[in-house]
Amino acid sequence: MRFIVRLHAEITIKSRSVRQRHVKVLTGNLRTLLKPLHTSVRVRNHWDRIEISHDDIPELTATVIARLQQTPGISYFEQVLQAPLCDFEDIFQWVLSHKGEQLQNKSFAIRVKRKGHHDFSSMDLARYVGGGIKHHVAGASVRLKDPEEEVVLHIIDEQMSLVVTRYQALGGFPLPTQETVLSLMSGGFDSSVASFQMIRRGTRTHFCFFNLGADTHEAAVREIAYFLWEKYSKTHAVKFISVDFSEVVNRILEHADQGTMGVVLKRAMMRAAGQIAKRVRAQAIVTGEAIGQVSSQTLSNLQLIDAATPALVVRPLIVSDKQTIVDQARAIGVEHLSAAVPEYCGVISKQPSVKVKPEVIAATEQAVISDGLIDEVVAQARAIDIREVRVNPVAGPEIYRDDLPEQAIVLDIRTDDEVEAMPLDLPGHKVLHIPFFRLAGKQDTLNKENQYVLYCQQGVMSRLQAIQLREQGFKHIGIFERS
């Protein structure tokens, strides 16, 4: 099995030295991701493309495709068949044997992309192969503009490749060709999508969570941060930093008026984030704020928030609509996770101001942080290697794969559409389908003494729900993951 990986367009227009660096980094990332999968995997750098080959194993191919689609720096990639260059008639017969049935009763175009020195032109070969297919394939007709099928041939020196399937990928830049950033993660749609967008642009992205007093919230955010790292930036380890902000919240509740609470809290977060960014050598702080989405996100209030830190603050979503953000959360796989994040709204103002006065903020902060509280909470912040973020001896549920206990009842918490697309068949075990968003309302129908094993498509939602069930008194909770 062979794939040809094409670089993101912005990489191809850079200077030779910068392009070489990007391609070298991307090649290294792909080797890191793919070579552990199987001994047959080979990754080769060819300047204008990267070629990947491996033994023809369906499960391996599916994994390779998934990882290529999730790797920043790739515009698209093609699954190809390769053969030595031969004469026109043999090329035509080769294409016919692989594409003839697919082109029956369809319009088509032959696209020949040639590199090297040959005694024929790309158009000569396209005409010969196209004419042969039109003559030999029933109902096939040539249409150069908007054909139903395209047959793409790559001729590189004495090698030819026939494209079987083309796959779109993320685009962006390889990790970590850009500088490091610190993303402020609440676990909601906005911060998750903002983090993804920075990863896609090639930045090593650390995650910073401000715990306002809810342990369940932190568990959920840890899982989402791990999911984003594992899926899109696994080639480079980062930190998950948790900052206990409960005392800051208490002081804001005591000293701030209703109109300024949100801005005071965010300024306190920026002060702390600025110090943490220095600790992890991040060049910028990333947030998921968008203009006008809430009262603290007016231009006046954002300017006031940014003034709390000398660090650069980057807002990838600043002009994005909420629905656009939710749509992207769905596309990258975090919609259900972010929608289920427990909310902690203890300091949300009932009558927030869209234009907080700086002098009011200054007076409030004298009472809230003048005694070095921010320095204290930053000093006590916990920094965890993202690879260890799931190591939680208190809340971590047991994971089962092929060894489910006989008495276990499986709770399939996927959505109705997911269950219909891939039913869960476990002979010998009772399976209850309760979508995750209905589980809280169905807890009274479940016996807390029974052993329940939760299952979801990606393994993240089941962990979050397992933690919450254990907090509600369910003693025997585990996770089922398909091997």
Coordinates of C-alpha atoms in Angstrom, one line a residue:
M1 CA 0.0 0.0 0.0
R2 CA 1.3 3.4 -1.0
F3 CA 0.4 7.0 -0.2
I4 CA 1.7 10.3 -1.6
V5 CA 1.4 13.1 0.9
R6 CA 1.1 16.7 -0.4
L7 CA 2.2 19.7 1.6
H8 CA -0.1 22.5 2.7
A9 CA 0.0 25.3 0.0
E10 CA 1.5 27.9 2.3
I11 CA 4.6 25.7 2.9
T12 CA 5.2 25.4 -0.9
I13 CA 5.6 29.2 -1.4
K14 CA 8.1 29.7 1.4
S15 CA 11.8 30.2 0.8
R16 CA 13.9 27.1 0.1
S17 CA 15.4 26.9 3.6
V18 CA 12.1 27.4 5.4
R19 CA 10.4 24.8 3.1
Q20 CA 13.1 22.3 3.8
R21 CA 12.7 22.7 7.5
H22 CA 8.9 22.3 7.3
V23 CA 9.2 19.2 5.2
K24 CA 11.9 17.7 7.4
V25 CA 9.8 18.3 10.5
L26 CA 6.7 16.9 8.9
T27 CA 8.6 13.8 7.7
G28 CA 9.9 13.3 11.3
N29 CA 6.4 13.6 12.7
L30 CA 5.0 11.1 10.3
R31 CA 7.7 8.6 11.2
T32 CA 7.0 9.1 14.9
L33 CA 3.3 8.5 14.3
L34 CA 3.4 5.7 11.7
K35 CA 6.5 3.5 12.2
P36 CA 5.4 2.1 15.5
L37 CA 2.3 0.7 13.8
H38 CA 4.1 -2.0 11.8
T39 CA 7.6 -2.9 10.8
S40 CA 6.7 -2.6 7.1
V41 CA 6.0 1.2 7.3
R42 CA 8.4 3.4 5.3
V43 CA 8.3 7.2 5.2
R44 CA 10.4 8.9 2.5
N45 CA 11.0 12.6 1.9
H46 CA 11.1 13.7 -1.7
W47 CA 11.1 17.6 -1.3
D48 CA 7.8 18.2 -3.1
R49 CA 6.0 15.2 -1.5
I50 CA 6.3 12.5 1.1
E51 CA 5.8 8.9 0.2
I52 CA 4.5 6.3 2.6
S53 CA 4.4 2.6 2.0
H54 CA 3.5 -0.4 4.1
D55 CA 2.2 -4.0 3.8
D56 CA -1.3 -4.4 2.5
I57 CA -3.1 -4.9 5.8
P58 CA -6.7 -3.4 5.9
E59 CA -6.6 -2.5 9.6
L60 CA -3.1 -0.9 9.2
T61 CA -4.3 1.1 6.1
A62 CA -7.3 2.4 8.0
T63 CA -5.1 3.6 10.9
V64 CA -2.6 5.2 8.5
I65 CA -5.4 7.1 6.7
A66 CA -6.8 8.4 10.0
R67 CA -3.4 9.6 11.3
L68 CA -2.6 11.3 8.0
Q69 CA -5.9 13.1 8.1
Q70 CA -5.2 14.4 11.6
T71 CA -1.6 15.6 11.1
P72 CA -1.0 19.3 10.7
G73 CA 1.0 20.3 7.6
I74 CA -0.7 18.0 5.1
S75 CA -3.0 19.5 2.5
Y76 CA -4.2 16.2 1.0
F77 CA -2.8 12.7 0.3
E78 CA -3.5 10.1 -2.3
Q79 CA -3.6 6.4 -2.1
V80 CA -1.8 5.2 -5.3
L81 CA -0.8 2.1 -7.3
Q82 CA 2.7 2.2 -8.6
A83 CA 4.5 0.6 -11.6
P84 CA 7.6 1.2 -13.7
L85 CA 7.0 3.5 -16.7
C86 CA 6.2 1.6 -19.9
D87 CA 4.9 2.4 -23.4
F88 CA 1.5 4.1 -24.0
E89 CA -0.4 0.9 -24.8
D90 CA 0.8 -0.9 -21.6
I91 CA 0.0 2.3 -19.6
F92 CA -3.5 2.3 -21.1
Q93 CA -4.0 -1.4 -20.3
W94 CA -2.8 -0.8 -16.7
V95 CA -5.2 2.0 -16.2
L96 CA -8.1 0.1 -17.8
S97 CA -7.6 -2.9 -15.5
H98 CA -7.9 -0.8 -12.4
K99 CA -10.4 2.0 -13.5
G100 CA -12.4 0.5 -16.3
E101 CA -15.4 -0.8 -14.2
Q102 CA -15.5 2.5 -12.2
L103 CA -15.9 4.5 -15.5
Q104 CA -18.7 2.6 -17.0
N105 CA -21.6 5.0 -18.1
K106 CA -19.8 8.0 -16.7
S107 CA -18.1 11.1 -18.0
F108 CA -14.4 11.2 -17.2
A109 CA -11.1 13.2 -17.7
I110 CA -7.5 12.0 -17.7
R111 CA -5.1 14.2 -15.7
V112 CA -1.4 13.5 -16.3
K113 CA 1.1 15.2 -14.0
R114 CA 4.6 14.6 -15.2
K115 CA 8.0 15.4 -13.8
G116 CA 11.4 14.6 -15.4
H117 CA 12.6 14.2 -19.0
H118 CA 10.4 12.2 -21.4
D119 CA 10.0 12.0 -25.1
F120 CA 6.2 12.6 -24.8
S121 CA 4.1 15.4 -23.3
S122 CA 1.5 15.0 -20.6
M123 CA -1.2 15.9 -23.2
D124 CA 0.0 13.1 -25.5
L125 CA -0.4 10.5 -22.8
A126 CA -3.8 11.8 -21.6
R127 CA -5.2 11.7 -25.1
Y128 CA -4.0 8.2 -25.8
V129 CA -5.3 6.7 -22.5
G130 CA -8.6 8.7 -22.7
G131 CA -9.2 7.6 -26.3
G132 CA -8.7 4.0 -25.3
I133 CA -11.0 4.2 -22.4
K134 CA -13.7 5.8 -24.4
H135 CA -13.4 3.1 -27.0
H136 CA -13.3 0.1 -24.6
V137 CA -15.5 1.1 -21.7
A138 CA -19.3 1.0 -22.2
G139 CA -21.0 4.4 -21.8
A140 CA -17.8 6.2 -20.9
S141 CA -17.5 9.8 -22.4
V142 CA -14.7 12.4 -22.2
R143 CA -15.6 15.6 -20.4
L144 CA -12.7 17.8 -19.4
K145 CA -14.7 20.3 -17.3
D146 CA -16.5 18.9 -14.2
P147 CA -16.4 15.2 -15.1
E148 CA -18.0 12.6 -12.9
E149 CA -14.7 10.8 -12.5
E150 CA -11.1 11.9 -12.8
V151 CA -8.3 9.5 -13.6
V152 CA -5.0 11.0 -12.2
L153 CA -1.6 9.7 -13.4
H154 CA 1.7 10.9 -11.9
I155 CA 4.7 10.3 -14.0
I156 CA 8.0 10.9 -12.1
D157 CA 11.1 10.0 -14.1
E158 CA 10.8 6.3 -14.7
Q159 CA 8.0 5.6 -12.2
M160 CA 4.2 6.0 -12.7
S161 CA 1.5 6.2 -10.1
L162 CA -2.3 5.8 -10.5
V163 CA -4.4 7.6 -7.9
V164 CA -6.9 5.3 -6.3
T165 CA -8.4 7.7 -3.7
R166 CA -7.7 11.3 -2.7
Y167 CA -8.2 12.3 1.0
Q168 CA -8.4 15.8 2.4
A169 CA -6.3 16.6 5.4
L170 CA -5.9 19.4 8.0
G171 CA -3.6 21.8 6.1
G172 CA -1.7 24.2 8.4
F173 CA 1.9 23.8 9.5
P174 CA 3.8 20.9 11.0
L175 CA 4.4 20.8 14.7
P176 CA 6.3 22.6 16.1
T177 CA 7.4 24.9 13.3
Q178 CA 5.8 27.8 15.1
E179 CA 6.5 29.1 18.6
T180 CA 5.0 27.7 21.8
V181 CA 1.7 29.0 23.2
L182 CA -0.4 28.6 26.4
S183 CA -4.1 27.9 25.8
L184 CA -6.6 28.8 28.5
M185 CA -8.9 25.8 28.6
S186 CA -12.4 25.8 30.1
G187 CA -13.4 22.7 28.1
G188 CA -16.2 24.5 26.3
F189 CA -16.6 24.8 22.5
D190 CA -14.6 28.1 22.3
S191 CA -11.4 27.1 24.1
S192 CA -11.4 23.7 22.6
V193 CA -11.7 25.0 19.0
A194 CA -9.2 27.8 19.7
S195 CA -6.7 25.2 21.0
F196 CA -7.2 23.1 17.9
Q197 CA -6.7 26.0 15.5
M198 CA -3.4 26.9 17.2
I199 CA -2.2 23.2 17.0
R200 CA -3.2 23.2 13.3
R201 CA -1.0 26.3 12.7
G202 CA 2.0 24.4 14.0
T203 CA 2.3 25.7 17.6
R204 CA 3.2 23.5 20.5
T205 CA 0.1 24.2 22.7
H206 CA 0.2 23.8 26.5
F207 CA -3.1 23.7 28.3
C208 CA -3.9 25.9 31.3
F209 CA -7.1 25.3 33.4
F210 CA -8.3 27.6 36.2
N211 CA -10.2 25.5 38.7
L212 CA -12.9 27.7 40.2
G213 CA -13.9 25.0 42.7
A214 CA -15.3 22.0 40.8
D215 CA -13.2 18.9 40.7
T216 CA -15.6 17.3 38.1
H217 CA -15.0 20.3 35.8
E218 CA -11.3 19.7 36.0
A219 CA -11.7 16.0 35.2
A220 CA -13.7 16.8 32.1
V221 CA -11.2 19.5 30.9
R222 CA -8.3 17.1 31.4
E223 CA -10.0 14.6 29.2
I224 CA -10.8 17.1 26.4
A225 CA -7.2 18.4 26.5
Y226 CA -5.9 14.9 26.3
F227 CA -8.2 14.1 23.4
L228 CA -7.0 17.2 21.4
W229 CA -3.4 16.3 22.1
E230 CA -3.7 12.6 21.3
K231 CA -5.6 13.2 18.1
Y232 CA -3.9 16.2 16.6
S233 CA -0.5 16.8 18.3
K234 CA 0.7 13.5 19.7
T235 CA 4.2 13.9 18.2
H236 CA 5.2 16.4 20.9
A237 CA 4.4 16.2 24.6
V238 CA 2.9 19.3 26.3
K239 CA 1.8 20.3 29.8
F240 CA -1.6 20.4 31.4
I241 CA -1.4 23.1 34.2
S242 CA -4.2 23.3 36.8
V243 CA -4.4 26.5 38.9
D244 CA -6.6 26.5 42.0
F245 CA -8.6 29.7 41.6
S246 CA -11.2 29.1 44.3
E247 CA -9.7 31.7 46.8
V248 CA -9.5 34.2 44.0
V249 CA -13.2 33.6 43.3
N250 CA -14.1 33.9 46.9
R251 CA -12.5 37.3 47.1
I252 CA -14.1 38.5 43.9
L253 CA -17.5 37.5 45.3
E254 CA -16.7 39.4 48.5
H255 CA -15.3 42.6 47.0
A256 CA -16.5 43.1 43.4
D257 CA -19.8 44.5 42.3
Q258 CA -22.1 42.6 40.0
G259 CA -21.1 44.6 36.9
T260 CA -17.4 44.0 37.1
M261 CA -17.0 40.4 38.4
G262 CA -16.4 38.8 35.0
V263 CA -13.7 41.3 34.0
V264 CA -12.0 41.2 37.3
L265 CA -11.9 37.4 37.2
K266 CA -10.5 37.4 33.6
R267 CA -7.8 40.0 34.5
A268 CA -6.8 37.8 37.4
M269 CA -6.5 34.8 35.0
M270 CA -4.4 36.8 32.6
R271 CA -2.0 37.8 35.4
A272 CA -1.6 34.2 36.4
A273 CA -1.4 33.0 32.8
G274 CA 1.3 35.5 32.0
Q275 CA 3.5 34.0 34.8
I276 CA 2.8 30.4 33.7
A277 CA 3.5 31.3 30.1
K278 CA 7.0 32.4 31.2
R279 CA 7.4 29.2 33.1
V280 CA 6.7 27.0 30.0
R281 CA 8.5 29.4 27.7
A282 CA 5.3 30.2 25.8
Q283 CA 5.3 33.3 23.5
A284 CA 1.6 34.0 23.7
I285 CA -1.6 33.2 25.7
V286 CA -4.5 31.8 23.6
T287 CA -8.2 32.3 24.5
G288 CA -11.5 31.3 22.8
E289 CA -13.1 34.7 23.1
A290 CA -15.1 36.2 20.3
I291 CA -16.3 39.8 19.9
G292 CA -19.7 40.4 21.6
Q293 CA -20.4 36.8 22.6
V294 CA -20.7 37.8 26.2
S295 CA -20.5 41.1 28.1
S296 CA -16.8 40.7 29.0
Q297 CA -15.9 40.3 25.3
T298 CA -16.7 43.8 24.1
L299 CA -13.7 45.6 22.7
S300 CA -13.5 47.9 25.7
N301 CA -13.5 45.0 28.2
L302 CA -11.1 42.9 26.2
Q303 CA -8.7 45.9 26.1
L304 CA -9.0 46.2 29.9
I305 CA -8.4 42.4 30.3
D306 CA -5.3 42.4 28.1
A307 CA -3.8 45.3 30.1
A308 CA -3.4 42.9 33.0
T309 CA -0.5 41.1 31.4
P310 CA 2.4 42.1 29.2
A311 CA 2.1 38.8 27.4
L312 CA 0.7 38.7 23.8
V313 CA -2.9 37.5 23.9
V314 CA -4.1 35.6 20.7
R315 CA -7.8 35.0 20.0
P316 CA -8.2 32.8 16.9
L317 CA -12.0 33.0 17.1
I318 CA -12.3 36.7 17.6
V319 CA -14.8 37.2 14.7
S320 CA -16.3 33.7 14.6
D321 CA -20.1 33.1 15.0
K322 CA -21.1 30.7 17.8
Q323 CA -22.6 28.3 15.3
T324 CA -19.4 28.3 13.3
I325 CA -17.5 27.4 16.4
V326 CA -19.9 24.6 17.3
D327 CA -19.7 23.2 13.8
Q328 CA -16.0 23.1 14.0
A329 CA -16.1 21.5 17.4
R330 CA -18.3 18.8 15.8
A331 CA -15.8 18.4 12.9
I332 CA -12.8 17.9 15.2
G333 CA -14.6 15.5 17.5
V334 CA -15.1 17.5 20.7
E335 CA -18.8 18.7 20.3
H336 CA -20.3 16.0 22.6
L337 CA -17.4 16.3 25.0
S338 CA -17.6 20.1 25.3
A339 CA -21.4 20.0 25.5
A340 CA -21.2 17.7 28.5
V341 CA -18.6 19.8 30.5
P342 CA -20.1 20.6 33.9
E343 CA -20.6 24.4 34.3
Y344 CA -19.4 26.4 37.3
C345 CA -20.9 29.8 37.1
G346 CA -20.3 31.1 40.6
V347 CA -18.9 34.4 39.6
I348 CA -21.0 35.3 36.6
S349 CA -22.5 38.7 37.1
K350 CA -26.3 39.1 37.1
Q351 CA -26.0 42.6 35.6
P352 CA -22.6 42.6 33.8
S353 CA -21.2 45.8 32.3
V354 CA -20.2 46.0 28.7
K355 CA -17.8 48.8 29.4
V356 CA -16.2 48.5 32.8
K357 CA -14.4 51.6 34.1
P358 CA -10.7 51.1 34.8
E359 CA -10.8 53.1 38.0
V360 CA -13.4 50.7 39.4
I361 CA -11.3 47.7 38.4
A362 CA -8.2 49.2 40.1
A363 CA -10.1 49.8 43.4
T364 CA -11.5 46.2 43.4
E365 CA -8.1 44.6 42.6
Q366 CA -6.6 46.4 45.6
A367 CA -8.8 44.2 47.8
V368 CA -8.6 41.0 45.7
I369 CA -5.0 40.5 44.7
S370 CA -2.8 43.2 46.4
D371 CA -1.3 40.8 48.9
G372 CA 0.3 38.6 46.3
L373 CA -2.5 36.1 46.0
I374 CA -1.8 35.5 42.2
D375 CA 1.8 34.8 42.9
E376 CA 0.7 32.3 45.6
V377 CA -1.7 30.4 43.4
V378 CA 0.7 30.2 40.5
A379 CA 3.4 28.9 42.8
Q380 CA 1.0 26.1 43.8
A381 CA -0.2 25.3 40.3
R382 CA 0.1 21.6 39.2
A383 CA 1.8 21.0 35.9
I384 CA 1.2 17.5 34.5
D385 CA 2.8 15.9 31.4
I386 CA -0.2 15.4 29.0
R387 CA 0.8 11.8 28.6
E388 CA 0.0 11.2 32.3
V389 CA -3.2 13.3 32.4
R390 CA -5.3 10.2 32.8
V391 CA -3.4 8.9 35.7
N392 CA -5.9 9.6 38.5
P393 CA -5.9 7.1 41.3
V394 CA -9.0 8.6 42.9
A395 CA -11.3 8.9 39.9
G396 CA -9.9 6.7 37.3
P397 CA -12.4 3.9 36.4
E398 CA -11.1 0.4 35.5
I399 CA -10.8 -0.2 31.8
Y400 CA -12.1 -3.5 30.2
R401 CA -11.5 -4.7 26.7
D402 CA -12.0 -8.4 26.0
D403 CA -12.4 -9.4 29.7
L404 CA -15.8 -8.0 30.7
P405 CA -17.0 -9.4 34.1
E406 CA -19.9 -11.8 33.7
Q407 CA -22.2 -9.8 35.9
A408 CA -21.4 -6.4 34.2
I409 CA -24.2 -4.4 32.6
V410 CA -23.0 -2.3 29.6
L411 CA -24.2 1.2 29.4
D412 CA -24.0 2.3 25.7
I413 CA -24.0 6.1 26.1
R414 CA -23.5 6.9 22.4
T415 CA -26.1 9.0 20.5
D416 CA -28.9 7.3 18.6
D417 CA -27.1 7.9 15.3
E418 CA -23.9 6.3 16.5
V419 CA -25.7 3.3 17.8
E420 CA -27.6 2.8 14.5
A421 CA -24.3 3.2 12.4
M422 CA -22.4 0.7 14.6
P423 CA -24.5 -1.5 16.9
L424 CA -22.8 -2.9 20.0
D425 CA -23.1 -6.7 20.0
L426 CA -21.9 -8.3 23.2
P427 CA -23.3 -11.9 23.5
G428 CA -23.8 -12.8 27.2
H429 CA -24.0 -9.2 28.4
K430 CA -27.0 -7.0 29.0
V431 CA -26.6 -3.7 27.0
L432 CA -28.6 -0.6 28.0
H433 CA -28.6 2.3 25.5
I434 CA -28.8 5.6 27.4
P435 CA -27.3 8.5 25.5
F436 CA -24.9 10.5 27.6
F437 CA -27.1 13.6 27.7
R438 CA -30.0 11.5 29.2
L439 CA -27.8 9.6 31.7
A440 CA -28.2 12.1 34.6
G441 CA -32.0 12.0 34.3
K442 CA -32.0 8.2 34.2
Q443 CA -29.7 7.5 37.3
D444 CA -32.7 6.8 39.5
T445 CA -33.6 3.8 37.3
L446 CA -30.2 2.2 37.9
N447 CA -29.2 0.1 40.9
K448 CA -26.1 1.6 42.6
E449 CA -25.0 -1.8 43.7
N450 CA -24.8 -3.3 40.2
Q451 CA -21.6 -3.3 38.1
Y452 CA -21.9 -1.0 35.2
V453 CA -19.4 -0.6 32.3
L454 CA -19.8 2.5 30.1
Y455 CA -19.1 2.5 26.4
C456 CA -18.7 5.4 23.9
Q457 CA -17.2 5.8 20.5
Q458 CA -13.9 7.4 21.5
G459 CA -13.5 6.4 25.2
V460 CA -13.6 10.0 26.4
M461 CA -17.3 10.6 27.2
S462 CA -17.5 7.3 29.0
R463 CA -14.7 8.4 31.3
L464 CA -16.4 11.7 32.1
Q465 CA -19.7 10.0 32.8
A466 CA -18.0 7.3 34.9
I467 CA -16.5 9.9 37.2
Q468 CA -19.8 11.6 37.7
L469 CA -21.6 8.4 38.4
R470 CA -19.0 7.5 41.0
E471 CA -19.5 10.9 42.6
Q472 CA -23.3 10.1 42.8
G473 CA -22.6 6.9 44.8
F474 CA -22.3 4.2 42.1
K475 CA -19.7 1.8 43.5
H476 CA -18.8 -0.5 40.6
I477 CA -18.2 1.6 37.5
G478 CA -15.8 0.7 34.6
I479 CA -15.1 1.6 31.0
F480 CA -15.4 -0.7 28.0
E481 CA -13.1 -0.1 25.1
R482 CA -13.1 -2.2 21.9
S483 CA -9.7 -3.7 21.3

